[in-house]
Tab-separated table of C-alpha atoms in Angstrom:
chain	number	residue	atom	x	y	z
L	1	UNK	CA	8.083	-24.598	-14.677
L	2	UNK	CA	9.553	-22.203	-11.908
L	3	UNK	CA	11.114	-23.651	-9.069
L	4	UNK	CA	11.695	-21.912	-5.369
L	5	UNK	CA	13.793	-22.179	-2.817
L	6	UNK	CA	13.479	-20.702	1.327
L	7	UNK	CA	16.504	-19.855	2.850
L	8	UNK	CA	17.545	-17.570	6.202
L	9	UNK	CA	14.616	-19.431	9.196
L	10	UNK	CA	15.583	-20.121	12.487
L	11	UNK	CA	15.468	-19.464	16.213
L	12	UNK	CA	14.967	-16.064	17.192
L	13	UNK	CA	14.262	-14.315	20.583
L	14	UNK	CA	10.546	-12.073	20.334
L	15	UNK	CA	12.325	-8.499	19.069
L	16	UNK	CA	14.446	-9.829	16.835
L	17	UNK	CA	14.717	-9.706	13.158
L	18	UNK	CA	15.472	-12.204	10.745
L	19	UNK	CA	15.278	-12.369	6.849
L	20	UNK	CA	14.146	-14.983	4.590
L	21	UNK	CA	14.940	-15.365	0.223
L	22	UNK	CA	13.683	-17.204	-1.901
L	23	UNK	CA	15.531	-18.386	-5.054
L	24	UNK	CA	13.808	-19.157	-7.997
L	25	UNK	CA	15.295	-21.579	-10.930
L	26	UNK	CA	14.298	-19.790	-14.832
L	27	UNK	CA	15.073	-17.206	-16.661
L	28	UNK	CA	11.344	-15.503	-16.588
L	29	UNK	CA	10.875	-14.771	-13.261
L	30	UNK	CA	10.669	-11.459	-13.548
L	31	UNK	CA	7.232	-12.638	-14.902
L	32	UNK	CA	6.271	-13.435	-12.101
L	33	UNK	CA	4.271	-12.438	-9.134
L	34	UNK	CA	5.762	-13.918	-5.561
L	35	UNK	CA	3.825	-14.239	-2.623
L	36	UNK	CA	4.513	-15.453	1.066
L	37	UNK	CA	2.851	-17.056	3.303
L	38	UNK	CA	2.909	-19.420	6.897
L	39	UNK	CA	1.850	-22.315	8.001
L	40	UNK	CA	1.734	-22.328	11.861
L	41	UNK	CA	1.096	-25.495	13.907
L	42	UNK	CA	-2.535	-27.451	13.701
L	43	UNK	CA	-3.411	-24.073	11.714
L	44	UNK	CA	-4.713	-23.027	8.061
L	45	UNK	CA	-1.561	-21.997	5.759
L	46	UNK	CA	-2.322	-17.832	5.618
L	47	UNK	CA	-1.083	-15.486	3.345
L	48	UNK	CA	1.934	-12.869	4.230
L	49	UNK	CA	2.693	-10.721	2.118
L	50	UNK	CA	2.898	-9.958	-1.592
L	51	UNK	CA	5.550	-7.905	-4.428
L	52	UNK	CA	4.752	-7.549	-8.461
L	53	UNK	CA	7.077	-8.073	-10.702
L	54	UNK	CA	8.211	-5.326	-10.719
L	55	UNK	CA	8.713	-4.114	-7.437
L	56	UNK	CA	5.921	-1.998	-7.889
L	57	UNK	CA	3.381	-3.003	-5.441
L	58	UNK	CA	3.428	-4.627	-2.386
L	59	UNK	CA	0.484	-5.470	0.576
L	60	UNK	CA	0.939	-7.000	2.864
L	61	UNK	CA	-1.721	-8.730	5.962
L	62	UNK	CA	-2.906	-6.617	8.234
L	63	UNK	CA	-0.594	-8.254	11.402
L	64	UNK	CA	2.713	-8.247	9.285
L	65	UNK	CA	2.174	-4.494	8.507
L	66	UNK	CA	5.037	-1.792	9.688
L	67	UNK	CA	6.715	-4.580	10.552
L	68	UNK	CA	7.479	-6.819	7.344
L	69	UNK	CA	9.006	-5.531	3.843
L	70	UNK	CA	8.785	-8.159	1.495
L	71	UNK	CA	11.722	-7.563	-1.707
L	72	UNK	CA	12.925	-9.032	-5.428
L	73	UNK	CA	16.023	-8.443	-7.032
L	74	UNK	CA	14.787	-9.397	-10.733
L	75	UNK	CA	18.992	-10.302	-11.187
L	76	UNK	CA	19.000	-12.596	-9.067
L	77	UNK	CA	15.440	-14.058	-10.070
L	78	UNK	CA	15.577	-14.034	-5.210
L	79	UNK	CA	12.441	-12.617	-4.036
L	80	UNK	CA	12.825	-11.127	-0.267
L	81	UNK	CA	11.248	-11.225	3.250
L	82	UNK	CA	12.435	-9.107	6.074
L	83	UNK	CA	11.099	-8.704	9.601
L	84	UNK	CA	11.402	-7.495	12.093
L	85	UNK	CA	10.614	-6.846	16.182
L	86	UNK	CA	9.411	-10.378	15.647
L	87	UNK	CA	6.213	-11.592	17.627
L	88	UNK	CA	5.517	-15.711	19.226
L	89	UNK	CA	2.733	-15.257	17.337
L	90	UNK	CA	4.753	-14.556	13.899
L	91	UNK	CA	6.066	-18.495	14.716
L	92	UNK	CA	5.318	-20.701	11.463
L	93	UNK	CA	7.281	-22.346	8.496
L	94	UNK	CA	7.754	-19.647	5.368
L	95	UNK	CA	6.620	-20.390	1.875
L	96	UNK	CA	6.945	-18.595	-0.818
L	97	UNK	CA	5.211	-19.180	-4.336
L	98	UNK	CA	5.060	-17.721	-7.544
L	99	UNK	CA	1.852	-17.111	-10.385
L	100	UNK	CA	2.483	-16.227	-13.325
L	101	UNK	CA	0.501	-12.126	-13.245
L	102	UNK	CA	1.081	-8.119	-13.590
L	103	UNK	CA	-0.581	-7.968	-10.330
L	104	UNK	CA	-0.948	-9.116	-7.426
L	105	UNK	CA	-2.416	-11.735	-4.808
L	106	UNK	CA	-3.160	-12.635	-1.092
L	107	UNK	CA	-5.180	-15.919	-3.168
L	108	UNK	CA	-2.860	-19.188	-1.965
L	109	UNK	CA	-4.798	-20.873	-4.982
L	110	UNK	CA	-3.666	-18.986	-7.383
L	111	UNK	CA	-0.238	-18.925	-6.796
L	112	UNK	CA	0.869	-22.263	-9.439
L	113	UNK	CA	4.347	-22.877	-8.262
L	114	UNK	CA	5.447	-23.182	-3.872
L	115	UNK	CA	8.746	-23.422	-1.780
L	116	UNK	CA	9.290	-26.273	0.779
L	117	UNK	CA	9.451	-24.041	3.775
L	118	UNK	CA	11.365	-22.501	5.927
L	119	UNK	CA	10.675	-22.911	9.811
L	120	UNK	CA	10.695	-19.741	12.427
L	121	UNK	CA	10.922	-19.568	15.647
L	122	UNK	CA	10.352	-17.016	18.070
L	123	UNK	CA	10.511	-17.655	21.308
L	124	UNK	CA	9.426	-15.306	24.533
């Protein structure tokens, strides 16, 4: 069982930055690929970024490439999402997720564990 707790959300002006954190419980964090997803009001949950267990492989949705960076610190059981040059369309609840796998995944249904989400609001 893995429990995930996100933090770091908030209100920021367009062009600003935020860093989201996701702290995981358990002693096997390094066995899990991690992902960030987001859900805006009235929209379906969408993939944002994913990182492999080792941190060697990452993948981003096109709309955040060059602005967002996913990283992880296995010693701290934490995955991060650095978000720069934020836009109003980035406004959403951001969720981290975990799946026990050696690869990476952009498919939400493949993930076994989810956090409760953290709100990110970008004002124009």
